[in-house]
mmCIF file with all atom_site columns, C-alpha atoms in Angstrom:
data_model
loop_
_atom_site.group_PDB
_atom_site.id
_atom_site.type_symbol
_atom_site.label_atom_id
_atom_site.label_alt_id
_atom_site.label_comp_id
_atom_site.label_asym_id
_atom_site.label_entity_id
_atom_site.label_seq_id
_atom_site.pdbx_PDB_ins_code
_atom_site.Cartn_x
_atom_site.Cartn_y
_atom_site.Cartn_z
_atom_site.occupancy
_atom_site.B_iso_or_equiv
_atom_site.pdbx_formal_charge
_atom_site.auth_seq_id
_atom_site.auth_comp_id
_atom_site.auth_asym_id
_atom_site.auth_atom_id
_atom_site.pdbx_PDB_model_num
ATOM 1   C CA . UNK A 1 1   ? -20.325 -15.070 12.469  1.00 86.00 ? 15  UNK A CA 1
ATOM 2   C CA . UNK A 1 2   ? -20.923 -14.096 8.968   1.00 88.00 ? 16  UNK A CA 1
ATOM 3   C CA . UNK A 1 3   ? -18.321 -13.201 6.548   1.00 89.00 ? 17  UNK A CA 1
ATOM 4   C CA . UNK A 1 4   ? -18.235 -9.884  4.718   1.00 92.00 ? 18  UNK A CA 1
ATOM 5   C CA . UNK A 1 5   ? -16.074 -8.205  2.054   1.00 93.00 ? 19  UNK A CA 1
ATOM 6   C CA . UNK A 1 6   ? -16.204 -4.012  1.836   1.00 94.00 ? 20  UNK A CA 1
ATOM 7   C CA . UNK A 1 7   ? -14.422 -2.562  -0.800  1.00 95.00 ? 21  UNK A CA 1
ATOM 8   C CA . UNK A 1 8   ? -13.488 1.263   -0.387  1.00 95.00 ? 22  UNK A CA 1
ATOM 9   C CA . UNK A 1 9   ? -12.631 3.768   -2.466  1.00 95.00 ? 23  UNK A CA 1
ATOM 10  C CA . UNK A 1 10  ? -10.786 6.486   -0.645  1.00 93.00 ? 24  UNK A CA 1
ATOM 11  C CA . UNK A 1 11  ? -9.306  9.836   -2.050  1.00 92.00 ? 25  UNK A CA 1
ATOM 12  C CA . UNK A 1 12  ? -6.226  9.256   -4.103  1.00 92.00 ? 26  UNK A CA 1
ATOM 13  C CA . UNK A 1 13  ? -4.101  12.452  -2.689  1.00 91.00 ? 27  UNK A CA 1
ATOM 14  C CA . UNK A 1 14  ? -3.759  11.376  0.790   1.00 89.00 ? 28  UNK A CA 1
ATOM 15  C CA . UNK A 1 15  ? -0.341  10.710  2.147   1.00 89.00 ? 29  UNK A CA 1
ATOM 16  C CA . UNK A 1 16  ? 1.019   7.164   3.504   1.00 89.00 ? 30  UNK A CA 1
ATOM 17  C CA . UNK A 1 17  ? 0.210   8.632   7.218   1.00 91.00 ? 31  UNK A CA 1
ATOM 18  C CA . UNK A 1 18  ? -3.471  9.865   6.720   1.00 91.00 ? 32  UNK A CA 1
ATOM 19  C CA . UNK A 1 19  ? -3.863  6.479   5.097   1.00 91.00 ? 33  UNK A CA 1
ATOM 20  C CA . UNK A 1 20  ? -2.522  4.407   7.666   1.00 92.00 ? 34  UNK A CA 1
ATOM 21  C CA . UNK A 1 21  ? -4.602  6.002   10.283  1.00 93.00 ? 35  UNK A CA 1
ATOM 22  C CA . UNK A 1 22  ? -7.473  5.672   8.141   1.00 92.00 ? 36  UNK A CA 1
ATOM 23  C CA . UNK A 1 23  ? -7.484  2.101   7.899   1.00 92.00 ? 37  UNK A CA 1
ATOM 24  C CA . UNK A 1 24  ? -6.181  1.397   11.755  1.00 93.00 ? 38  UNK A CA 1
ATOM 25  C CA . UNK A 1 25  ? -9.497  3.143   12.768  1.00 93.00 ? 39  UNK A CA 1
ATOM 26  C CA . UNK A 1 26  ? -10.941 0.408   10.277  1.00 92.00 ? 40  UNK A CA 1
ATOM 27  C CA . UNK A 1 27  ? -9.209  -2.293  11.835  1.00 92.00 ? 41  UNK A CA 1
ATOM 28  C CA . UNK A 1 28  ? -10.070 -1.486  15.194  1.00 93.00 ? 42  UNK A CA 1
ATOM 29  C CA . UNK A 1 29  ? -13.853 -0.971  14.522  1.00 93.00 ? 43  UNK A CA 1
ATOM 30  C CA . UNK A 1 30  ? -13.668 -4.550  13.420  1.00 92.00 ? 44  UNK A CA 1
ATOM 31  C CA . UNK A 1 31  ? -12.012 -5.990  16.558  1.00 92.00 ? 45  UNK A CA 1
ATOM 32  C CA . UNK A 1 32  ? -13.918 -3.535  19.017  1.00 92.00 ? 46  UNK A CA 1
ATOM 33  C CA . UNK A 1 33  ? -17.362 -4.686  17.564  1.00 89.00 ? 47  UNK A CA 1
ATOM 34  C CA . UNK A 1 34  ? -16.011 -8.321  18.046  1.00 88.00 ? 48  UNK A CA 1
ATOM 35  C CA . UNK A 1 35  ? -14.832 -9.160  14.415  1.00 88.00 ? 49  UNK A CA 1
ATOM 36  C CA . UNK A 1 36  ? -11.870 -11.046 12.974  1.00 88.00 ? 50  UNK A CA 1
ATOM 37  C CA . UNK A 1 37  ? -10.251 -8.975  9.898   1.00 89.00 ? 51  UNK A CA 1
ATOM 38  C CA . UNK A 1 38  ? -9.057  -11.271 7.403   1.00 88.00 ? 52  UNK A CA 1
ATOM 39  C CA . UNK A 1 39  ? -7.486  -8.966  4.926   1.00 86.00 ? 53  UNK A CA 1
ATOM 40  C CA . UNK A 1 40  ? -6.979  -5.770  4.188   1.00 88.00 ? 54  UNK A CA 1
ATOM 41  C CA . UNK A 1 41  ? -5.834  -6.033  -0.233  1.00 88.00 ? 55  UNK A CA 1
ATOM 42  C CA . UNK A 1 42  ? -4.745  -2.702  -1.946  1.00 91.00 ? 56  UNK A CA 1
ATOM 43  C CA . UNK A 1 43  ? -5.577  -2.451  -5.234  1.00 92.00 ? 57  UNK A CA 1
ATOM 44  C CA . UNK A 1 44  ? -3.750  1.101   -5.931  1.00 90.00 ? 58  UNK A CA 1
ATOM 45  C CA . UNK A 1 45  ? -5.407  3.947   -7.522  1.00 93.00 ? 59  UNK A CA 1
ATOM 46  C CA . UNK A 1 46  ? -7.494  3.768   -10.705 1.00 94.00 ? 60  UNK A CA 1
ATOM 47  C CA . UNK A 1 47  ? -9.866  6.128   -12.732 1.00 95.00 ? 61  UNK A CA 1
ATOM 48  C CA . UNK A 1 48  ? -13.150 6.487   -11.295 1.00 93.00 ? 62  UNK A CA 1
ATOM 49  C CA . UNK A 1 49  ? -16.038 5.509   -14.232 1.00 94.00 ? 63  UNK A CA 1
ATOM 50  C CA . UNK A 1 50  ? -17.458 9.183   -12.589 1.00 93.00 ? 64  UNK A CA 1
ATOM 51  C CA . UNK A 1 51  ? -16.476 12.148  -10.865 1.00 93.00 ? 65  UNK A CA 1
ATOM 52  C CA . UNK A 1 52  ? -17.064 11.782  -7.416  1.00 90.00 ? 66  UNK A CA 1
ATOM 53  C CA . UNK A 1 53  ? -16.405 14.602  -4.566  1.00 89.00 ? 67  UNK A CA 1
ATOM 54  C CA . UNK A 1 54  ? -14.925 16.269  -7.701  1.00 90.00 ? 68  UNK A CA 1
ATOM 55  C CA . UNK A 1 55  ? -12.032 13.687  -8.162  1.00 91.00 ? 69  UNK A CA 1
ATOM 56  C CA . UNK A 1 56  ? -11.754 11.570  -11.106 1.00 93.00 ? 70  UNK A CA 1
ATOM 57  C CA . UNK A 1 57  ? -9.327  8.900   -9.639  1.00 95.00 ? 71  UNK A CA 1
ATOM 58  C CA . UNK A 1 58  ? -10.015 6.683   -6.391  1.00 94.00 ? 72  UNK A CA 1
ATOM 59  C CA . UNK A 1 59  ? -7.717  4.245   -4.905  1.00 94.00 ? 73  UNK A CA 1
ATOM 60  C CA . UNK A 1 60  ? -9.527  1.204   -3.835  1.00 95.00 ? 74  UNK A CA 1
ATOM 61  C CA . UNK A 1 61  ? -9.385  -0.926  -1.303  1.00 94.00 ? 75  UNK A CA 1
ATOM 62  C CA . UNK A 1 62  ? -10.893 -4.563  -0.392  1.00 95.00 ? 76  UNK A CA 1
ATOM 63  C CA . UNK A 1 63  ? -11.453 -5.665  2.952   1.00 93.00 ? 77  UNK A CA 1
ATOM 64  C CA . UNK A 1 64  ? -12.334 -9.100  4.291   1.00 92.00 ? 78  UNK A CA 1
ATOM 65  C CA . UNK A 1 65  ? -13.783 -9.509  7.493   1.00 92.00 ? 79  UNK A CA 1
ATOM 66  C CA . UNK A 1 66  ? -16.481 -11.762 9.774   1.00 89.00 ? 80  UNK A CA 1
ATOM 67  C CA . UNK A 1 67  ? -18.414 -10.118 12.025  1.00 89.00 ? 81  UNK A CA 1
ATOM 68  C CA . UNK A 1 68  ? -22.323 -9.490  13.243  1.00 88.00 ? 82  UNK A CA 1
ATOM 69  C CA . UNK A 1 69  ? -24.241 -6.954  11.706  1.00 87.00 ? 83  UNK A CA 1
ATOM 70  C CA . UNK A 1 70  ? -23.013 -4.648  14.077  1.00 90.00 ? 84  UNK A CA 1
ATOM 71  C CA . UNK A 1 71  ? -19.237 -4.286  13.002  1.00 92.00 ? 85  UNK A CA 1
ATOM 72  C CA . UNK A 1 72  ? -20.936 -3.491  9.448   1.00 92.00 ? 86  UNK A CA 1
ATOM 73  C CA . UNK A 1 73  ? -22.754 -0.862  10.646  1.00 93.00 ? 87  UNK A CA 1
ATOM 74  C CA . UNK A 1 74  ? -20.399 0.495   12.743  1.00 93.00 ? 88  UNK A CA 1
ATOM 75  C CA . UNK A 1 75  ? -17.884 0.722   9.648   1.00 92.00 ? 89  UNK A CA 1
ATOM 76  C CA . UNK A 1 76  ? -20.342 1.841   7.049   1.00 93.00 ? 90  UNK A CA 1
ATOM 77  C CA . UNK A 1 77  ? -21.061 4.749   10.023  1.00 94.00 ? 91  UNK A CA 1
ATOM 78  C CA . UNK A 1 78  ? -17.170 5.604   10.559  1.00 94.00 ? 92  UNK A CA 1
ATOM 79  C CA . UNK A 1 79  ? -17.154 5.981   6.089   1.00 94.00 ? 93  UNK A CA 1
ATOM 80  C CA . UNK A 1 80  ? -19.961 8.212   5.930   1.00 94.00 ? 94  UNK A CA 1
ATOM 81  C CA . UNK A 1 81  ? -18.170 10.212  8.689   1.00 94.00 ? 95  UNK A CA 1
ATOM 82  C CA . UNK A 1 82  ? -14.710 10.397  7.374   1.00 89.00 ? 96  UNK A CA 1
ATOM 83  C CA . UNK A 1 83  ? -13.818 12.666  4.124   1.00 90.00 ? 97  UNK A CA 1
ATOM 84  C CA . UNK A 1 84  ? -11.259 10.550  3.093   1.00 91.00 ? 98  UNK A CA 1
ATOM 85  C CA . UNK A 1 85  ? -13.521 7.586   1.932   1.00 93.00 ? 99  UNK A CA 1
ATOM 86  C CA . UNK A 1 86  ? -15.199 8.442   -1.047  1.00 93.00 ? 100 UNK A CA 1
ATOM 87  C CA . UNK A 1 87  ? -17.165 5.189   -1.724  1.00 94.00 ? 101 UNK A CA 1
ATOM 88  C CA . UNK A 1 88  ? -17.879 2.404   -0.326  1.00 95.00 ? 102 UNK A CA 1
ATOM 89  C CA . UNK A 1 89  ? -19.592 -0.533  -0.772  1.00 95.00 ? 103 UNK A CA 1
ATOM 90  C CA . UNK A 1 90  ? -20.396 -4.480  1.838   1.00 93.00 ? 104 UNK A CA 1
ATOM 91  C CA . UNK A 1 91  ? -21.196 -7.235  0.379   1.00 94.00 ? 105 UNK A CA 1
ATOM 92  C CA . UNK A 1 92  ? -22.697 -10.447 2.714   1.00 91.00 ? 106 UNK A CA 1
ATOM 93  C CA . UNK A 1 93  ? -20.269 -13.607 1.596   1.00 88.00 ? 107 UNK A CA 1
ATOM 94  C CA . UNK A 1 94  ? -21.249 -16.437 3.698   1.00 83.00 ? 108 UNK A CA 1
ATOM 95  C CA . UNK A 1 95  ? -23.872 -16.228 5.941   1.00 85.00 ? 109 UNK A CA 1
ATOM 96  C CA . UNK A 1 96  ? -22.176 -18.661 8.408   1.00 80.00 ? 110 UNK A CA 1
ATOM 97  C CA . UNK A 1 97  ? -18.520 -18.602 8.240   1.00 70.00 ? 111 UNK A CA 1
ATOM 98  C CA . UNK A 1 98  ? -16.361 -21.709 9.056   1.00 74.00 ? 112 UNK A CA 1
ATOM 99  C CA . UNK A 1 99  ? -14.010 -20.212 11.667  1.00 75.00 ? 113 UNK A CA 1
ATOM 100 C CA . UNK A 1 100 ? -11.365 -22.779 11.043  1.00 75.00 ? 114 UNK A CA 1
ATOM 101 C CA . UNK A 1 101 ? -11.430 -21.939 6.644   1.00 75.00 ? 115 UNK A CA 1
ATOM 102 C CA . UNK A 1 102 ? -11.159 -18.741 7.741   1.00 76.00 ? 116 UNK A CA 1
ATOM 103 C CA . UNK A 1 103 ? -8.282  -18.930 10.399  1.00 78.00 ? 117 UNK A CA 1
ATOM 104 C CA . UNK A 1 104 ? -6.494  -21.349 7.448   1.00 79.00 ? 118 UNK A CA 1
ATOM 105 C CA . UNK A 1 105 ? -6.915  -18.215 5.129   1.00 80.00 ? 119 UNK A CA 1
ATOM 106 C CA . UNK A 1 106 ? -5.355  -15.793 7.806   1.00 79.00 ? 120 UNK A CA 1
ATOM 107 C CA . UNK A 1 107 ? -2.461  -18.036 7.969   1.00 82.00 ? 121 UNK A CA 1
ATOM 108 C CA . UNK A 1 108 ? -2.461  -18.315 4.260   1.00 80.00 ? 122 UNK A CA 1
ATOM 109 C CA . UNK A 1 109 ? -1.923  -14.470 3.904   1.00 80.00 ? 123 UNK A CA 1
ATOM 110 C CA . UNK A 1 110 ? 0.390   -13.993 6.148   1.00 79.00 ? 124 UNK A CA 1
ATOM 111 C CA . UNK A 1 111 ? 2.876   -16.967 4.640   1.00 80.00 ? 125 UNK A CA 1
ATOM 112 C CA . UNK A 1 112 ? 2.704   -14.875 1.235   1.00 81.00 ? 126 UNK A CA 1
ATOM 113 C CA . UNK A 1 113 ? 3.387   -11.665 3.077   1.00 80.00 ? 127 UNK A CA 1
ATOM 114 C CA . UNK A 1 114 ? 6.487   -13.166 4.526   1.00 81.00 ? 128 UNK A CA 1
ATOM 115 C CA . UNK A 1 115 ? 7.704   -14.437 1.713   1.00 81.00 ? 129 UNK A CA 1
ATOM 116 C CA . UNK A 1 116 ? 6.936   -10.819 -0.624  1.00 79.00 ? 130 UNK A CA 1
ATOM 117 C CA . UNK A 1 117 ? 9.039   -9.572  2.461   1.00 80.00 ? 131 UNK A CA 1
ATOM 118 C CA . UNK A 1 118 ? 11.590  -11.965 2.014   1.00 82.00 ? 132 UNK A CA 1
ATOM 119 C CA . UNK A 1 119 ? 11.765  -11.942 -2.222  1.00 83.00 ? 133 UNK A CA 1
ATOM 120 C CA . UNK A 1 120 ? 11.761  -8.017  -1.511  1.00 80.00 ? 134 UNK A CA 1
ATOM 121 C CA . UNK A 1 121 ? 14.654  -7.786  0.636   1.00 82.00 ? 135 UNK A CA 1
ATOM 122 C CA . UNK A 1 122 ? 16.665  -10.254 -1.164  1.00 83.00 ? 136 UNK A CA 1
ATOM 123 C CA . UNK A 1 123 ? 16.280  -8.105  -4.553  1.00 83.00 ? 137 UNK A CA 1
ATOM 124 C CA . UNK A 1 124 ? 17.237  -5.216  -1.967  1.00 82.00 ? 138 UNK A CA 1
ATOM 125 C CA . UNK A 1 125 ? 20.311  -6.644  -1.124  1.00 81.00 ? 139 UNK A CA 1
ATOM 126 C CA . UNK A 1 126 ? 21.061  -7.555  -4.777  1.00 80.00 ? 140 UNK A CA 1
ATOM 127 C CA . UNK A 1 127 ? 20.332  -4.137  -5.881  1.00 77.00 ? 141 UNK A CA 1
ATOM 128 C CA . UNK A 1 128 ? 22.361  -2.527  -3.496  1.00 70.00 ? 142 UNK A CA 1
ATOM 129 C CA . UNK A 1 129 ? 25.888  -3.956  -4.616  1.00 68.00 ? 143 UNK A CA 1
ATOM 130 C CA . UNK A 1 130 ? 24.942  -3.115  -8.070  1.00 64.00 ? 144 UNK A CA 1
ATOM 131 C CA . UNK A 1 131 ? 23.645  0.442   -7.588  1.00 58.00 ? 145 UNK A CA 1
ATOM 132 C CA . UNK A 1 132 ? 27.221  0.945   -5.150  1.00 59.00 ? 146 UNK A CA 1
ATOM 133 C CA . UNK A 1 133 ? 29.312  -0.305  -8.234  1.00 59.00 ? 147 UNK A CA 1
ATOM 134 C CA . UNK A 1 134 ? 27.054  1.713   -10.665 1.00 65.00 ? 148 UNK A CA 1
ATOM 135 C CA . UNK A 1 135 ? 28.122  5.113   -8.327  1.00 63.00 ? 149 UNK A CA 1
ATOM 136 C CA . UNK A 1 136 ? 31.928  3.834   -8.389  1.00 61.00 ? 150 UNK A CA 1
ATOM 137 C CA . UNK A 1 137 ? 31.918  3.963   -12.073 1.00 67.00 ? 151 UNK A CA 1
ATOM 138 C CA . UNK A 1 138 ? 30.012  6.752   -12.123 1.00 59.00 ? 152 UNK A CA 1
ATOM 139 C CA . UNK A 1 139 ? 32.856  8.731   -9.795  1.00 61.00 ? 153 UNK A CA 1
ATOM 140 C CA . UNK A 1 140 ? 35.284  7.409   -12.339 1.00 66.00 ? 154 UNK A CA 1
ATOM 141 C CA . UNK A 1 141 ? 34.267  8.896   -15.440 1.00 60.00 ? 155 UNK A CA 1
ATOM 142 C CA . UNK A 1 142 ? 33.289  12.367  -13.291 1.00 62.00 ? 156 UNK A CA 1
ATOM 143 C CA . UNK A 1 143 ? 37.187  12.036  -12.495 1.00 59.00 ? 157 UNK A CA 1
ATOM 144 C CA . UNK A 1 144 ? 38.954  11.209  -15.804 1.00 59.00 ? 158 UNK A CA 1
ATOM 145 C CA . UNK A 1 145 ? 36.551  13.947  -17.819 1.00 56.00 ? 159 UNK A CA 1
ATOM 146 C CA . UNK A 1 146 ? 37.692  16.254  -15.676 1.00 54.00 ? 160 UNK A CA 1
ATOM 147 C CA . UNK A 1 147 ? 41.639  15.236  -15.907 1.00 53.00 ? 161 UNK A CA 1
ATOM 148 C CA . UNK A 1 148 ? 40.901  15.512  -19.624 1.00 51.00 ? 162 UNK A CA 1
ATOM 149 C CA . UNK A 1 149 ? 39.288  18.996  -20.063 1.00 52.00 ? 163 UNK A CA 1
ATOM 150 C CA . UNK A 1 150 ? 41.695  20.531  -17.413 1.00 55.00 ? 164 UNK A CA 1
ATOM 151 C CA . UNK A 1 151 ? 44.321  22.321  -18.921 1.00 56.00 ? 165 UNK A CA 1
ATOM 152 C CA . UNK A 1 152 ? 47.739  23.341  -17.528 1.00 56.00 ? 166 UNK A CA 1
ATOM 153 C CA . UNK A 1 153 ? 49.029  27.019  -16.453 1.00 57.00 ? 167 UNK A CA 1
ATOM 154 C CA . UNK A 1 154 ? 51.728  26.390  -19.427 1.00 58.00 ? 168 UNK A CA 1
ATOM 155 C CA . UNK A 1 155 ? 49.026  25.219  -21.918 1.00 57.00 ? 169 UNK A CA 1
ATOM 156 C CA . UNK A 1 156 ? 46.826  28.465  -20.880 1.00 55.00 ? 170 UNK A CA 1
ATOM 157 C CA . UNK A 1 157 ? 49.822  30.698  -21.242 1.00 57.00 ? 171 UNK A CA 1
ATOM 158 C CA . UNK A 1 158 ? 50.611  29.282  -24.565 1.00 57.00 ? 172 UNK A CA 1
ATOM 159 C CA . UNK A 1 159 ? 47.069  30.219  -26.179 1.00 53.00 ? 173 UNK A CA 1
#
């Protein structure tokens, strides 16, 4: 198997949906033409060095793979296809992949994922008790400004 990388540019406006589908269909291309996806890496949106399809921003996207010639093709024929890829471009990284280096980086990626996951939900759960004690004191001073600019029937009467 040899080991590619494709980077994509797709169109920036797309929601989280059309985007998800988009790169499922990617995913199973790989695995249906007998490849092993490595990675998929977002690198988020960015200006475009040129307008292309009349849009000045892009938001790219790497992908690692191995494959045969075939899953390449196959991909490069699904982005040509599709409107929401604006660019792409394959590059040939090894020839003949070690299956084992490449299984070791699979592994590798998913540890980190876990532990983003992990950092991400602990910073969740250390927000929360802060933002709940933010809307407490927030509650407060709504209540006492009021008590303080509310005037009595006697005090209106008076003026």
């Amino acid at each position: 198997m040899r080991k590619y990388e494709t980077i994509v540019i797709t169109n920036p406006d797309l929601d989280k949906a059309l985007r998800k589908t988009f790169f499922e269909r990617v995913e199973e291309i790989i695995v249906q033409e007998g490849g092993v996806l490595i990675r998929f890496n977002d690198w988020g949106v960015k200006k475009l060095a040129y307008e292309i399809k009349k849009k000045v921003r892009g938001d790219y996207t790497l992908i690692d793979y191995c494959g045969a010639g075939a899953v390449v093709d196959e991909m490069e024929r699904f982005f040509r296809i599709d409107d929401r890829a604006l660019k792409f471009m394959t590059v040939l990284l090894e020839k003949e992949a070690d299956m084992e280096a490449v299984q070791a980086e699979i592994e590798a990626d998913q540890a980190k994922q876990v532990e983003k996951d992990r950092q991400a939900a602990a910073e969740e759960k250390k927000a929360a008790p802060d933002a709940a004690a933010e809307k407490a004191e927030v509650a407060e001073a709504d209540a006492s400004s009021t008590e303080s600019t509310e005037t009595s029937p006697d005090e209106e009467e008076a003026k």
